[in-house]
mmCIF file of C-alpha atoms in Angstrom:
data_model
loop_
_atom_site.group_PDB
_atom_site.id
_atom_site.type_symbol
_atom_site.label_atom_id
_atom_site.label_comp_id
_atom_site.label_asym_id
_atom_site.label_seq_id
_atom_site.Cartn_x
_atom_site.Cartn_y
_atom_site.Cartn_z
ATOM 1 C CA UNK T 1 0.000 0.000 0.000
ATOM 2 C CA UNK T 2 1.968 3.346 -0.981
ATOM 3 C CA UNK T 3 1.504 6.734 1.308
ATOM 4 C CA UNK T 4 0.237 9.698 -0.343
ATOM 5 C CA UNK T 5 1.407 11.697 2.730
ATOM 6 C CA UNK T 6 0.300 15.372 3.822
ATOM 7 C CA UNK T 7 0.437 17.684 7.063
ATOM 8 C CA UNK T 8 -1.630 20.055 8.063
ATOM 9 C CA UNK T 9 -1.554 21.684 11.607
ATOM 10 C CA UNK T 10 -3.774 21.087 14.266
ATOM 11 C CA UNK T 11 -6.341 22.890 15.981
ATOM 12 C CA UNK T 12 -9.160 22.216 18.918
ATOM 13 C CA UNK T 13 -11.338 20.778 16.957
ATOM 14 C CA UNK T 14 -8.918 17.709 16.495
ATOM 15 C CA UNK T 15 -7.943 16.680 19.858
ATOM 16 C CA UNK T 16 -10.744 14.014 19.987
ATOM 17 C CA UNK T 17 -9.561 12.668 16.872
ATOM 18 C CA UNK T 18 -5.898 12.546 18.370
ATOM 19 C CA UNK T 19 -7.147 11.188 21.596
ATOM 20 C CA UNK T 20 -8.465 7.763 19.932
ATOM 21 C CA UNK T 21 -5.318 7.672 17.762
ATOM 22 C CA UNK T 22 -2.897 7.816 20.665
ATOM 23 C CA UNK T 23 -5.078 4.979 22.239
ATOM 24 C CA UNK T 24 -5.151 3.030 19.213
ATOM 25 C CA UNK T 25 -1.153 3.735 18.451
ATOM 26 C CA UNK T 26 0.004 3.286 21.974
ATOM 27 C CA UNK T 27 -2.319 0.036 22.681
ATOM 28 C CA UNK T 28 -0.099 -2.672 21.312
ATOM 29 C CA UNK T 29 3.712 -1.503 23.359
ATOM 30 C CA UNK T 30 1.614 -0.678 26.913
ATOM 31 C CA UNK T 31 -1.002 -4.077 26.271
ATOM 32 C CA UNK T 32 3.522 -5.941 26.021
ATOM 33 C CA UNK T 33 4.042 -3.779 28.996
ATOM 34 C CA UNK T 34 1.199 -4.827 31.317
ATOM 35 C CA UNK T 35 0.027 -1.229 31.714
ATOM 36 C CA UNK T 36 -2.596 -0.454 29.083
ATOM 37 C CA UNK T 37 -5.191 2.021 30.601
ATOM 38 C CA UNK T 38 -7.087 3.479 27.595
ATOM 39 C CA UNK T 39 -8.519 6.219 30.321
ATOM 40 C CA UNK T 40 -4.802 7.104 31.306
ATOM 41 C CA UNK T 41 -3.616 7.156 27.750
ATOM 42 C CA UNK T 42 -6.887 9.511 26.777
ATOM 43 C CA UNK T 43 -5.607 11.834 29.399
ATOM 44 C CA UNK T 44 -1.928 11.905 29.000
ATOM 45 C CA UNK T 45 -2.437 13.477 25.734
ATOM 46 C CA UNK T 46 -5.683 15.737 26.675
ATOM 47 C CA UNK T 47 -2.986 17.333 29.539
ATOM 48 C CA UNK T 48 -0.264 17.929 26.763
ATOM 49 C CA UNK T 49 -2.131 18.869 24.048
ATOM 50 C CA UNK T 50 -0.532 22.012 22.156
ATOM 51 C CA UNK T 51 -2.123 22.804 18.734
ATOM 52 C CA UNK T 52 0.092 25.202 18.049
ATOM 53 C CA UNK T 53 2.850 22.720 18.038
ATOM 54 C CA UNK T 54 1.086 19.390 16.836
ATOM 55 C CA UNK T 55 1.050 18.342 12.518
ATOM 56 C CA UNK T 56 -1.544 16.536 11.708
ATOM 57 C CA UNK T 57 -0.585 13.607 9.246
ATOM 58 C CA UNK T 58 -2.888 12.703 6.837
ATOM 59 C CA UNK T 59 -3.068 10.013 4.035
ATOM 60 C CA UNK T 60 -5.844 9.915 1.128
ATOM 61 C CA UNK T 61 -7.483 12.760 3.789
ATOM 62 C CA UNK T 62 -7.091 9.846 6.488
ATOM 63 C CA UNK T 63 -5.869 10.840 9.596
ATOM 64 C CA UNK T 64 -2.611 8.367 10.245
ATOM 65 C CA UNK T 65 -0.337 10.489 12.985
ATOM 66 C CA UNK T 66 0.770 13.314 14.058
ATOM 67 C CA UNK T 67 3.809 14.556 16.155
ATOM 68 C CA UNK T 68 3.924 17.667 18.775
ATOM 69 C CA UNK T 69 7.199 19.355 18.218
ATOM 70 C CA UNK T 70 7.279 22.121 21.264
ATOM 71 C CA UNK T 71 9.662 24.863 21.795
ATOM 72 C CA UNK T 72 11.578 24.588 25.299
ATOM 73 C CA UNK T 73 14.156 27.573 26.276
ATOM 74 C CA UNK T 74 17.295 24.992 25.169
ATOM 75 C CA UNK T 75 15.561 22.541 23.726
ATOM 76 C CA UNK T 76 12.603 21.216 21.376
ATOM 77 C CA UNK T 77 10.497 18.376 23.418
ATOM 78 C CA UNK T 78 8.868 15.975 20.712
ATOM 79 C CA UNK T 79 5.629 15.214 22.982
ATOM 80 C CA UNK T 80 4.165 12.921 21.293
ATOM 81 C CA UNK T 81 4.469 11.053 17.448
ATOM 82 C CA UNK T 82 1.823 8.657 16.813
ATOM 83 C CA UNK T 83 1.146 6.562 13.324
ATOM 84 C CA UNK T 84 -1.872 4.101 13.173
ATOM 85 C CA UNK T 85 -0.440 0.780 13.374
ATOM 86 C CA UNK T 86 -0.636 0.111 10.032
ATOM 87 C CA UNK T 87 1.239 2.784 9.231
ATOM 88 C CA UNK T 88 4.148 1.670 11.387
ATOM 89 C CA UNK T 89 7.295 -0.067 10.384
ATOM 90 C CA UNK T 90 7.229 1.172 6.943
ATOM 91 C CA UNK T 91 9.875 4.115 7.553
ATOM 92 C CA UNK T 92 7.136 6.791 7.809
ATOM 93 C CA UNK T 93 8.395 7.808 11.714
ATOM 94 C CA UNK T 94 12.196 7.244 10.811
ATOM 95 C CA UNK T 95 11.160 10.142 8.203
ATOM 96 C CA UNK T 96 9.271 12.540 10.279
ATOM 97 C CA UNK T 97 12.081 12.122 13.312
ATOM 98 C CA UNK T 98 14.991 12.880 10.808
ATOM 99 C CA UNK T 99 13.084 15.758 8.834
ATOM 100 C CA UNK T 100 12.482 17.108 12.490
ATOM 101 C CA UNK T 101 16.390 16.456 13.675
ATOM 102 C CA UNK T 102 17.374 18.563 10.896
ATOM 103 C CA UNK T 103 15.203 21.088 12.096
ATOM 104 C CA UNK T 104 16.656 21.091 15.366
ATOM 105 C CA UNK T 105 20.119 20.621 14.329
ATOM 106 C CA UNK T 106 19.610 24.178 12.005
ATOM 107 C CA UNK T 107 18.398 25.441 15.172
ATOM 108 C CA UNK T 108 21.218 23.871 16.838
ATOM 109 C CA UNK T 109 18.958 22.760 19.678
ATOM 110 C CA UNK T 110 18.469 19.218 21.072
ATOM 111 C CA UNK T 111 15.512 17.568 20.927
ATOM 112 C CA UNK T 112 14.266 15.425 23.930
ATOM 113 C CA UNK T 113 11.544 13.153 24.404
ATOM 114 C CA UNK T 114 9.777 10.415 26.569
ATOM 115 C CA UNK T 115 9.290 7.041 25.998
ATOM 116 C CA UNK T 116 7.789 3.836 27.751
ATOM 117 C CA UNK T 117 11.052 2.114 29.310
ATOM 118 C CA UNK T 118 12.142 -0.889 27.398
ATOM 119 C CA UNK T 119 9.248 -0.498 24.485
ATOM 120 C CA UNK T 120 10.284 -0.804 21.278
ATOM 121 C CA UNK T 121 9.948 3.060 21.131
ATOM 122 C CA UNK T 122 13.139 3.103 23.036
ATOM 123 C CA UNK T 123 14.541 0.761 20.184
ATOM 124 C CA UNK T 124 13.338 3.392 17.948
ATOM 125 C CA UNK T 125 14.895 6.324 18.944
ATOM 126 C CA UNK T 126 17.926 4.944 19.826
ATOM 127 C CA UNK T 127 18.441 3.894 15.911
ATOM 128 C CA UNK T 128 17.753 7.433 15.168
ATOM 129 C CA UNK T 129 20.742 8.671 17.547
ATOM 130 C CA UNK T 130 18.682 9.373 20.807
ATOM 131 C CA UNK T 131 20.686 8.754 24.123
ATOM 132 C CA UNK T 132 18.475 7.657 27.342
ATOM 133 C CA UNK T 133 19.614 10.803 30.059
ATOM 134 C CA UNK T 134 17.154 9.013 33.033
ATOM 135 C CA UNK T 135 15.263 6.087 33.559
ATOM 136 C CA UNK T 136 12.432 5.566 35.299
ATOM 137 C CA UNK T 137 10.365 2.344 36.439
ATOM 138 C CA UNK T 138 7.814 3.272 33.526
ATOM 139 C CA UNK T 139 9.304 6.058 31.125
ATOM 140 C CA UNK T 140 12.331 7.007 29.780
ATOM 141 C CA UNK T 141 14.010 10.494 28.820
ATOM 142 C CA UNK T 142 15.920 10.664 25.941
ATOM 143 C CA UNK T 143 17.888 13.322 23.579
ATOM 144 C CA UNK T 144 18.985 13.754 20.691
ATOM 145 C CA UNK T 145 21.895 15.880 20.576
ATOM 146 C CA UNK T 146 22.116 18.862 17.807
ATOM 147 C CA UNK T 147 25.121 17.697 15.743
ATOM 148 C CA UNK T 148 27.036 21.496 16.107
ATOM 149 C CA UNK T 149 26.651 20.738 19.356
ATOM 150 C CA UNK T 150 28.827 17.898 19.594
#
């Protein structure tokens, strides 16, 4: 199945839409975790939801992701980057995360993140260059560090 992939950004009106995608996209790495709560998952992303900062990714006008890239004083925190599962593993995420690390790196500002500890998330990231700076019993912080920074 090929991608016809667009972005748009997001407003209000979307967060319910967003809401049942991070449920659906998260499901499957907290069900191998032992700590799917579809109520706690609705509200993790109702409490960080930034419109201002959150694309919209669309296939065929199907919503399929999105990604919250928000601006910190030193840093850019990707909040959140969902795909529909059957979206995932086909290189769409590898592409967002690298078009947004050159971003950052033309910024020259790091971009951090949280993940679930020992999800394949973590796996993820660290393929694209991210370094775990703490770990916690359920989520991780990582970074990716601007490369004129090094």
């Amino acid at each position: 199945m090929s991608v016809t992939l667009s972005r748009r950004p997001a407003t209000l009106a979307d967060l319910d839409a967003l809401v049942e995608l991070r449920v659906v996209a998260m499901q499957p790495s907290l069900e191998k975790l032992g700590r799917f709560n579809p109520a706690r998952a609705r509200q993790r992303l109702i409490d960080e939801y930034s419109p201002e900062h959150t694309t919209i990714l669309v296939d065929n006008d199907q919503l399929i992701g999105c990604y919250a890239l928000i601006p910190q004083d030193d840093f850019l925190y990707l909040a959140h980057l969902y795909l529909l599962p059957t979206y995932q593993g086909r290189g769409l995420g590898k592409m967002i995360v690298r078009e947004l690390q050159a971003k950052a790196n033309k910024m020259c500002k790091n971009i951090c993140l949280t993940a679930l500890n020992n999800s394949d998330a973590e796996k993820f990231y660290m393929g694209l260059g991210f370094k775990v700076i703490e770990r916690g019993e359920v989520d991780i912080r990582m970074e990716w560090r601007c490369l004129k920074d090094s």
